[in-house]
């Protein structure tokens, strides 16, 4: 079924029942993604082009962001981009930085983007301006911010931003002025080694090198009007970061919850994990484990081999005492 064929409100009774039952939007979303986790291959990553299960790396995350931004635009009265336009998206041009972009962009790599000054008048930086800065000497309205544990999970909160992380990703939220409501009033540059967030009026919200490299071309951002711009950064190497930006106060590494989600495991670790689960289920059903089946197969091949005392007799592994 295509998205064009899904009539508005068709599933309201079903979804309404769920929302009425759980009573909270965050729990409702958890129900949706938990269903995708259990009943679909949405979280499974294709390792080869001919894999029939899963999605290419990064596609699941992009689908979620695309769906969110579609209705974010509708909510705030911004027209939805139509696929009929053949003019290339600014983020796809190879020579220059994109102009002030829409709410979701895929930023280029460090080598593929040439720096330009932001459009519009820009005040010269003050002499005491630092690399990580809010950068604007004039007064801006700062909304009261209420952060949750998820906003700083395995990360920290600072005056102009907060961040959280998993082993593979960093979720960075850069606070914006209360009157900043449109994505086109922002300029976001995500490079492999640095992040820069500017307003159209020339105010610097963030401009700093990262402590470790990321896959800049795989990263995305979205604006939460009047609150923050959220950047999802994909780490180039799966390690725990002590900070996001160079010069930032480091977090205590002992405080990091290093429990590894199965979806963050590499192929070999995931295979070992699946093997353990399979063996546990086999034992529960009174069936042989993978190791026991491998041992029996080796024994079967040797049963009638030349010189075997069991040659010619019916295969019966119980006659042999083998410790597995």
mmCIF file of C-alpha atoms in Angstrom:
data_model
loop_
_atom_site.group_PDB
_atom_site.id
_atom_site.type_symbol
_atom_site.label_atom_id
_atom_site.label_comp_id
_atom_site.label_asym_id
_atom_site.label_seq_id
_atom_site.Cartn_x
_atom_site.Cartn_y
_atom_site.Cartn_z
ATOM 1 C CA UNK A 1 0.000 0.000 0.000
ATOM 2 C CA UNK A 2 1.491 3.351 -1.010
ATOM 3 C CA UNK A 3 1.427 6.354 1.277
ATOM 4 C CA UNK A 4 -0.835 8.111 -1.216
ATOM 5 C CA UNK A 5 -3.495 5.452 -0.641
ATOM 6 C CA UNK A 6 -3.613 5.924 3.124
ATOM 7 C CA UNK A 7 -6.625 8.139 3.715
ATOM 8 C CA UNK A 8 -6.427 10.651 6.563
ATOM 9 C CA UNK A 9 -7.963 9.293 9.754
ATOM 10 C CA UNK A 10 -8.467 5.771 8.473
ATOM 11 C CA UNK A 11 -6.593 4.208 11.401
ATOM 12 C CA UNK A 12 -7.737 6.700 14.044
ATOM 13 C CA UNK A 13 -9.945 4.181 15.913
ATOM 14 C CA UNK A 14 -7.103 1.660 16.256
ATOM 15 C CA UNK A 15 -4.455 4.214 17.166
ATOM 16 C CA UNK A 16 -6.874 6.102 19.390
ATOM 17 C CA UNK A 17 -7.539 2.954 21.409
ATOM 18 C CA UNK A 18 -3.815 2.462 21.976
ATOM 19 C CA UNK A 19 -3.236 6.101 22.943
ATOM 20 C CA UNK A 20 -6.197 6.053 25.300
ATOM 21 C CA UNK A 21 -4.802 2.922 26.919
ATOM 22 C CA UNK A 22 -1.202 4.131 27.427
ATOM 23 C CA UNK A 23 -2.257 7.796 27.986
ATOM 24 C CA UNK A 24 1.139 9.272 27.028
ATOM 25 C CA UNK A 25 2.615 10.112 23.636
ATOM 26 C CA UNK A 26 6.118 8.898 24.537
ATOM 27 C CA UNK A 27 4.731 5.517 25.620
ATOM 28 C CA UNK A 28 2.593 5.382 22.472
ATOM 29 C CA UNK A 29 5.687 5.919 20.313
ATOM 30 C CA UNK A 30 7.518 3.249 22.305
ATOM 31 C CA UNK A 31 4.659 0.833 21.530
ATOM 32 C CA UNK A 32 4.978 1.585 17.800
ATOM 33 C CA UNK A 33 8.738 1.096 17.656
ATOM 34 C CA UNK A 34 8.616 -1.927 19.949
ATOM 35 C CA UNK A 35 6.181 -3.498 17.465
ATOM 36 C CA UNK A 36 8.597 -2.755 14.603
ATOM 37 C CA UNK A 37 11.382 -4.312 16.674
ATOM 38 C CA UNK A 38 9.490 -7.529 17.422
ATOM 39 C CA UNK A 39 7.414 -8.107 14.313
ATOM 40 C CA UNK A 40 9.382 -6.611 11.414
ATOM 41 C CA UNK A 41 12.927 -6.330 10.071
ATOM 42 C CA UNK A 42 12.857 -2.526 10.416
ATOM 43 C CA UNK A 43 15.867 -2.524 12.763
ATOM 44 C CA UNK A 44 17.808 -5.120 10.834
ATOM 45 C CA UNK A 45 20.625 -3.792 8.637
ATOM 46 C CA UNK A 46 21.317 -5.340 5.247
ATOM 47 C CA UNK A 47 24.884 -6.636 5.121
ATOM 48 C CA UNK A 48 24.822 -7.568 1.414
ATOM 49 C CA UNK A 49 22.918 -6.162 -1.557
ATOM 50 C CA UNK A 50 21.078 -9.434 -2.148
ATOM 51 C CA UNK A 51 19.832 -9.710 1.464
ATOM 52 C CA UNK A 52 16.068 -10.128 1.495
ATOM 53 C CA UNK A 53 15.708 -8.968 5.109
ATOM 54 C CA UNK A 54 16.394 -5.560 6.574
ATOM 55 C CA UNK A 55 17.139 -2.089 5.240
ATOM 56 C CA UNK A 56 20.375 -0.478 4.041
ATOM 57 C CA UNK A 57 22.401 1.184 6.797
ATOM 58 C CA UNK A 58 20.878 4.498 7.904
ATOM 59 C CA UNK A 59 17.650 4.139 5.910
ATOM 60 C CA UNK A 60 15.411 3.298 8.900
ATOM 61 C CA UNK A 61 16.505 6.442 10.726
ATOM 62 C CA UNK A 62 15.945 8.578 7.621
ATOM 63 C CA UNK A 63 12.446 7.165 7.143
ATOM 64 C CA UNK A 64 11.542 8.154 10.694
ATOM 65 C CA UNK A 65 12.924 11.670 10.236
ATOM 66 C CA UNK A 66 11.139 12.093 6.896
ATOM 67 C CA UNK A 67 7.808 11.081 8.441
ATOM 68 C CA UNK A 68 8.319 13.458 11.369
ATOM 69 C CA UNK A 69 9.284 16.408 9.175
ATOM 70 C CA UNK A 70 6.347 15.816 6.806
ATOM 71 C CA UNK A 71 3.829 16.556 9.534
ATOM 72 C CA UNK A 72 6.030 19.146 11.229
ATOM 73 C CA UNK A 73 5.818 21.189 8.014
ATOM 74 C CA UNK A 74 2.054 20.719 7.855
ATOM 75 C CA UNK A 75 1.689 21.785 11.483
ATOM 76 C CA UNK A 76 3.656 24.991 11.028
ATOM 77 C CA UNK A 77 2.133 25.891 7.684
ATOM 78 C CA UNK A 78 5.153 25.074 5.530
ATOM 79 C CA UNK A 79 4.432 23.467 2.142
ATOM 80 C CA UNK A 80 5.561 19.888 1.764
ATOM 81 C CA UNK A 81 8.298 19.358 -0.812
ATOM 82 C CA UNK A 82 6.984 17.713 -3.971
ATOM 83 C CA UNK A 83 8.932 15.050 -5.869
ATOM 84 C CA UNK A 84 8.122 16.731 -9.217
ATOM 85 C CA UNK A 85 10.830 19.359 -8.798
ATOM 86 C CA UNK A 86 13.924 18.359 -10.735
ATOM 87 C CA UNK A 87 16.144 21.165 -9.466
ATOM 88 C CA UNK A 88 18.846 19.586 -7.275
ATOM 89 C CA UNK A 89 18.543 19.956 -3.532
ATOM 90 C CA UNK A 90 21.114 22.386 -2.065
ATOM 91 C CA UNK A 91 22.543 19.592 0.063
ATOM 92 C CA UNK A 92 23.331 17.626 -3.098
ATOM 93 C CA UNK A 93 25.456 20.303 -4.760
ATOM 94 C CA UNK A 94 29.148 19.579 -4.712
ATOM 95 C CA UNK A 95 30.876 22.937 -4.849
ATOM 96 C CA UNK A 96 29.360 25.157 -2.192
ATOM 97 C CA UNK A 97 27.781 25.029 1.194
ATOM 98 C CA UNK A 98 23.986 24.764 1.057
ATOM 99 C CA UNK A 99 22.088 28.015 1.648
ATOM 100 C CA UNK A 100 19.777 28.286 4.622
ATOM 101 C CA UNK A 101 18.235 24.858 4.405
ATOM 102 C CA UNK A 102 14.930 23.245 5.215
ATOM 103 C CA UNK A 103 14.454 21.495 8.529
ATOM 104 C CA UNK A 104 16.067 18.215 7.434
ATOM 105 C CA UNK A 105 19.268 18.044 5.431
ATOM 106 C CA UNK A 106 22.008 15.571 4.765
ATOM 107 C CA UNK A 107 25.199 17.536 5.277
ATOM 108 C CA UNK A 108 28.229 16.910 3.100
ATOM 109 C CA UNK A 109 31.633 15.636 4.136
ATOM 110 C CA UNK A 110 34.454 17.925 5.070
ATOM 111 C CA UNK A 111 36.185 17.533 1.730
ATOM 112 C CA UNK A 112 33.041 18.000 -0.341
ATOM 113 C CA UNK A 113 31.935 21.392 0.974
ATOM 114 C CA UNK A 114 33.567 24.790 0.523
ATOM 115 C CA UNK A 115 32.999 27.350 3.269
ATOM 116 C CA UNK A 116 31.112 30.565 2.459
ATOM 117 C CA UNK A 117 29.921 33.459 4.536
ATOM 118 C CA UNK A 118 26.246 33.236 5.569
ATOM 119 C CA UNK A 119 23.883 35.491 3.618
ATOM 120 C CA UNK A 120 22.737 38.723 5.165
ATOM 121 C CA UNK A 121 24.511 41.265 7.400
ATOM 122 C CA UNK A 122 26.845 39.797 9.925
ATOM 123 C CA UNK A 123 28.338 41.537 12.928
ATOM 124 C CA UNK A 124 32.094 41.100 13.482
ATOM 125 C CA UNK A 125 32.925 38.657 16.262
ATOM 126 C CA UNK A 126 33.818 40.115 19.621
ATOM 127 C CA UNK A 127 37.375 39.774 20.868
ATOM 128 C CA UNK A 128 36.364 37.443 23.697
ATOM 129 C CA UNK A 129 34.341 35.102 21.499
ATOM 130 C CA UNK A 130 35.228 31.459 22.032
ATOM 131 C CA UNK A 131 34.996 28.554 19.658
ATOM 132 C CA UNK A 132 31.964 27.077 21.423
ATOM 133 C CA UNK A 133 29.727 30.085 21.717
ATOM 134 C CA UNK A 134 26.280 31.555 21.538
ATOM 135 C CA UNK A 135 28.116 34.311 19.684
ATOM 136 C CA UNK A 136 25.478 37.055 19.797
ATOM 137 C CA UNK A 137 26.177 40.120 21.950
ATOM 138 C CA UNK A 138 22.557 41.300 21.861
ATOM 139 C CA UNK A 139 19.884 40.066 24.207
ATOM 140 C CA UNK A 140 17.930 37.017 23.038
ATOM 141 C CA UNK A 141 14.925 35.465 24.672
ATOM 142 C CA UNK A 142 15.870 32.105 26.134
ATOM 143 C CA UNK A 143 12.938 29.849 26.920
ATOM 144 C CA UNK A 144 12.948 27.882 30.129
ATOM 145 C CA UNK A 145 14.276 24.461 29.331
ATOM 146 C CA UNK A 146 13.207 21.260 31.000
ATOM 147 C CA UNK A 147 15.594 18.447 30.172
ATOM 148 C CA UNK A 148 14.828 14.778 30.643
ATOM 149 C CA UNK A 149 17.198 11.959 31.516
ATOM 150 C CA UNK A 150 17.117 10.910 27.859
ATOM 151 C CA UNK A 151 18.505 14.310 26.776
ATOM 152 C CA UNK A 152 21.751 13.694 28.678
ATOM 153 C CA UNK A 153 21.900 9.879 28.648
ATOM 154 C CA UNK A 154 25.611 8.985 28.705
ATOM 155 C CA UNK A 155 26.244 12.671 27.976
ATOM 156 C CA UNK A 156 25.895 16.082 29.605
ATOM 157 C CA UNK A 157 24.120 19.439 29.585
ATOM 158 C CA UNK A 158 25.802 22.798 28.923
ATOM 159 C CA UNK A 159 24.635 26.393 28.620
ATOM 160 C CA UNK A 160 24.074 26.311 24.859
ATOM 161 C CA UNK A 161 23.511 22.618 24.170
ATOM 162 C CA UNK A 162 23.060 19.141 25.607
ATOM 163 C CA UNK A 163 23.999 15.726 24.261
ATOM 164 C CA UNK A 164 23.449 12.022 24.743
ATOM 165 C CA UNK A 165 25.015 8.991 23.104
ATOM 166 C CA UNK A 166 24.912 5.316 22.278
ATOM 167 C CA UNK A 167 27.936 3.362 21.120
ATOM 168 C CA UNK A 168 27.211 4.290 17.490
ATOM 169 C CA UNK A 169 25.433 7.687 17.613
ATOM 170 C CA UNK A 170 25.420 11.059 19.322
ATOM 171 C CA UNK A 171 22.204 13.045 19.770
ATOM 172 C CA UNK A 172 23.099 16.751 20.021
ATOM 173 C CA UNK A 173 20.537 19.433 20.861
ATOM 174 C CA UNK A 174 21.664 23.025 20.291
ATOM 175 C CA UNK A 175 19.393 25.559 21.990
ATOM 176 C CA UNK A 176 17.936 28.303 19.775
ATOM 177 C CA UNK A 177 16.302 31.687 20.570
ATOM 178 C CA UNK A 178 12.620 31.536 21.440
ATOM 179 C CA UNK A 179 11.696 33.561 18.346
ATOM 180 C CA UNK A 180 13.511 31.261 15.900
ATOM 181 C CA UNK A 181 10.676 29.304 14.308
ATOM 182 C CA UNK A 182 11.762 28.357 10.767
ATOM 183 C CA UNK A 183 14.437 26.016 9.510
ATOM 184 C CA UNK A 184 15.338 28.360 6.673
ATOM 185 C CA UNK A 185 16.474 30.875 9.294
ATOM 186 C CA UNK A 186 19.271 28.481 10.245
ATOM 187 C CA UNK A 187 22.475 27.406 8.568
ATOM 188 C CA UNK A 188 23.775 24.043 9.758
ATOM 189 C CA UNK A 189 27.110 22.644 8.614
ATOM 190 C CA UNK A 190 27.856 19.066 9.664
ATOM 191 C CA UNK A 191 31.346 17.995 8.693
ATOM 192 C CA UNK A 192 33.326 14.906 9.583
ATOM 193 C CA UNK A 193 35.349 16.814 12.181
ATOM 194 C CA UNK A 194 33.273 19.839 13.147
ATOM 195 C CA UNK A 195 29.793 21.305 13.683
ATOM 196 C CA UNK A 196 28.633 24.836 12.909
ATOM 197 C CA UNK A 197 25.142 26.209 13.577
ATOM 198 C CA UNK A 198 24.375 29.811 12.590
ATOM 199 C CA UNK A 199 21.237 31.884 12.421
ATOM 200 C CA UNK A 200 20.335 33.804 9.280
ATOM 201 C CA UNK A 201 21.065 37.050 11.124
ATOM 202 C CA UNK A 202 24.641 35.914 11.679
ATOM 203 C CA UNK A 203 24.478 34.734 15.297
ATOM 204 C CA UNK A 204 26.740 31.764 16.053
ATOM 205 C CA UNK A 205 25.060 29.089 18.162
ATOM 206 C CA UNK A 206 27.810 26.464 17.829
ATOM 207 C CA UNK A 207 31.122 26.484 15.961
ATOM 208 C CA UNK A 208 33.594 23.914 17.195
ATOM 209 C CA UNK A 209 35.686 20.863 16.252
ATOM 210 C CA UNK A 210 34.456 17.457 17.409
ATOM 211 C CA UNK A 211 36.492 15.242 19.708
ATOM 212 C CA UNK A 212 36.141 12.328 17.254
ATOM 213 C CA UNK A 213 35.170 11.943 13.620
ATOM 214 C CA UNK A 214 31.651 11.265 12.375
ATOM 215 C CA UNK A 215 30.109 10.255 9.052
ATOM 216 C CA UNK A 216 29.041 13.777 8.102
ATOM 217 C CA UNK A 217 27.165 12.683 4.988
ATOM 218 C CA UNK A 218 24.981 10.323 7.036
ATOM 219 C CA UNK A 219 23.948 12.894 9.655
ATOM 220 C CA UNK A 220 20.635 14.758 9.809
ATOM 221 C CA UNK A 221 19.166 17.710 11.667
ATOM 222 C CA UNK A 222 15.727 19.051 12.503
ATOM 223 C CA UNK A 223 14.440 22.217 14.148
ATOM 224 C CA UNK A 224 12.112 22.216 17.130
ATOM 225 C CA UNK A 225 10.841 25.804 16.770
ATOM 226 C CA UNK A 226 11.814 28.158 19.565
ATOM 227 C CA UNK A 227 13.511 25.392 21.509
ATOM 228 C CA UNK A 228 16.449 23.603 19.891
ATOM 229 C CA UNK A 229 17.912 22.174 16.705
ATOM 230 C CA UNK A 230 18.507 18.447 17.002
ATOM 231 C CA UNK A 231 21.484 16.866 15.232
ATOM 232 C CA UNK A 232 21.845 13.108 14.916
ATOM 233 C CA UNK A 233 25.534 12.285 14.467
ATOM 234 C CA UNK A 234 26.797 8.880 13.350
ATOM 235 C CA UNK A 235 30.169 8.016 14.883
ATOM 236 C CA UNK A 236 32.891 6.844 12.523
ATOM 237 C CA UNK A 237 34.261 4.525 15.227
ATOM 238 C CA UNK A 238 32.038 2.842 17.809
ATOM 239 C CA UNK A 239 33.574 4.165 21.042
ATOM 240 C CA UNK A 240 32.205 6.001 24.063
ATOM 241 C CA UNK A 241 32.853 9.747 23.911
ATOM 242 C CA UNK A 242 33.848 11.708 27.029
ATOM 243 C CA UNK A 243 32.767 14.967 25.355
ATOM 244 C CA UNK A 244 31.333 16.199 22.047
ATOM 245 C CA UNK A 245 33.534 19.224 21.355
ATOM 246 C CA UNK A 246 37.214 19.878 21.846
ATOM 247 C CA UNK A 247 37.728 21.869 25.059
ATOM 248 C CA UNK A 248 34.441 20.747 26.598
ATOM 249 C CA UNK A 249 34.432 19.478 30.176
ATOM 250 C CA UNK A 250 34.655 15.683 29.976
ATOM 251 C CA UNK A 251 32.123 13.411 31.634
ATOM 252 C CA UNK A 252 33.175 10.708 34.083
ATOM 253 C CA UNK A 253 33.576 7.582 31.985
ATOM 254 C CA UNK A 254 32.556 5.463 34.977
ATOM 255 C CA UNK A 255 29.094 7.022 34.760
ATOM 256 C CA UNK A 256 28.515 5.703 31.238
ATOM 257 C CA UNK A 257 25.942 2.944 30.926
ATOM 258 C CA UNK A 258 27.884 0.689 28.563
ATOM 259 C CA UNK A 259 25.151 -1.911 28.221
ATOM 260 C CA UNK A 260 25.240 -2.824 24.545
ATOM 261 C CA UNK A 261 21.943 -3.055 22.710
ATOM 262 C CA UNK A 262 21.779 -6.075 20.422
ATOM 263 C CA UNK A 263 21.108 -3.779 17.441
ATOM 264 C CA UNK A 264 24.430 -1.996 18.086
ATOM 265 C CA UNK A 265 26.460 -5.213 17.929
ATOM 266 C CA UNK A 266 28.722 -6.027 15.012
ATOM 267 C CA UNK A 267 27.946 -9.019 12.799
ATOM 268 C CA UNK A 268 30.114 -11.481 14.722
ATOM 269 C CA UNK A 269 28.816 -10.451 18.144
ATOM 270 C CA UNK A 270 25.231 -10.547 16.894
ATOM 271 C CA UNK A 271 25.796 -14.082 15.541
ATOM 272 C CA UNK A 272 27.192 -15.200 18.921
ATOM 273 C CA UNK A 273 24.223 -13.621 20.697
ATOM 274 C CA UNK A 274 21.737 -15.367 18.396
ATOM 275 C CA UNK A 275 23.569 -18.650 18.923
ATOM 276 C CA UNK A 276 23.276 -18.388 22.706
ATOM 277 C CA UNK A 277 19.547 -17.635 22.455
ATOM 278 C CA UNK A 278 19.066 -20.585 20.079
ATOM 279 C CA UNK A 279 20.910 -22.957 22.429
ATOM 280 C CA UNK A 280 18.836 -21.786 25.392
ATOM 281 C CA UNK A 281 15.620 -22.458 23.481
ATOM 282 C CA UNK A 282 16.882 -25.883 22.339
ATOM 283 C CA UNK A 283 17.704 -26.858 25.920
ATOM 284 C CA UNK A 284 14.301 -25.662 27.086
ATOM 285 C CA UNK A 285 12.699 -27.999 24.558
ATOM 286 C CA UNK A 286 15.028 -30.889 25.450
ATOM 287 C CA UNK A 287 16.748 -30.718 22.062
ATOM 288 C CA UNK A 288 20.486 -30.721 21.287
ATOM 289 C CA UNK A 289 22.411 -27.446 21.160
ATOM 290 C CA UNK A 290 24.388 -26.325 18.111
ATOM 291 C CA UNK A 291 27.599 -27.739 19.604
ATOM 292 C CA UNK A 292 25.912 -31.047 20.392
ATOM 293 C CA UNK A 293 24.514 -31.276 16.859
ATOM 294 C CA UNK A 294 27.965 -30.569 15.397
ATOM 295 C CA UNK A 295 29.483 -33.271 17.626
ATOM 296 C CA UNK A 296 26.828 -35.800 16.597
ATOM 297 C CA UNK A 297 27.435 -35.042 12.922
ATOM 298 C CA UNK A 298 31.174 -35.662 13.342
ATOM 299 C CA UNK A 299 30.417 -38.893 15.221
ATOM 300 C CA UNK A 300 28.034 -40.021 12.491
ATOM 301 C CA UNK A 301 30.745 -39.605 9.850
ATOM 302 C CA UNK A 302 33.245 -41.577 11.929
ATOM 303 C CA UNK A 303 30.759 -44.305 12.889
ATOM 304 C CA UNK A 304 31.291 -46.446 9.775
ATOM 305 C CA UNK A 305 34.837 -45.286 9.051
ATOM 306 C CA UNK A 306 37.520 -47.884 8.467
ATOM 307 C CA UNK A 307 38.730 -49.287 11.804
ATOM 308 C CA UNK A 308 35.702 -48.071 13.734
ATOM 309 C CA UNK A 309 34.456 -50.608 16.340
ATOM 310 C CA UNK A 310 30.901 -49.554 15.447
ATOM 311 C CA UNK A 311 31.214 -50.111 11.682
ATOM 312 C CA UNK A 312 28.136 -51.851 10.278
ATOM 313 C CA UNK A 313 25.977 -51.258 13.343
ATOM 314 C CA UNK A 314 23.098 -48.833 13.672
ATOM 315 C CA UNK A 315 24.159 -45.339 14.640
ATOM 316 C CA UNK A 316 23.548 -44.830 18.370
ATOM 317 C CA UNK A 317 25.403 -41.890 19.962
ATOM 318 C CA UNK A 318 24.378 -43.054 23.441
ATOM 319 C CA UNK A 319 27.003 -45.802 23.143
ATOM 320 C CA UNK A 320 29.730 -43.184 23.170
ATOM 321 C CA UNK A 321 30.434 -40.998 26.181
ATOM 322 C CA UNK A 322 31.385 -37.598 24.801
ATOM 323 C CA UNK A 323 31.723 -34.486 26.924
ATOM 324 C CA UNK A 324 30.564 -31.391 25.009
#
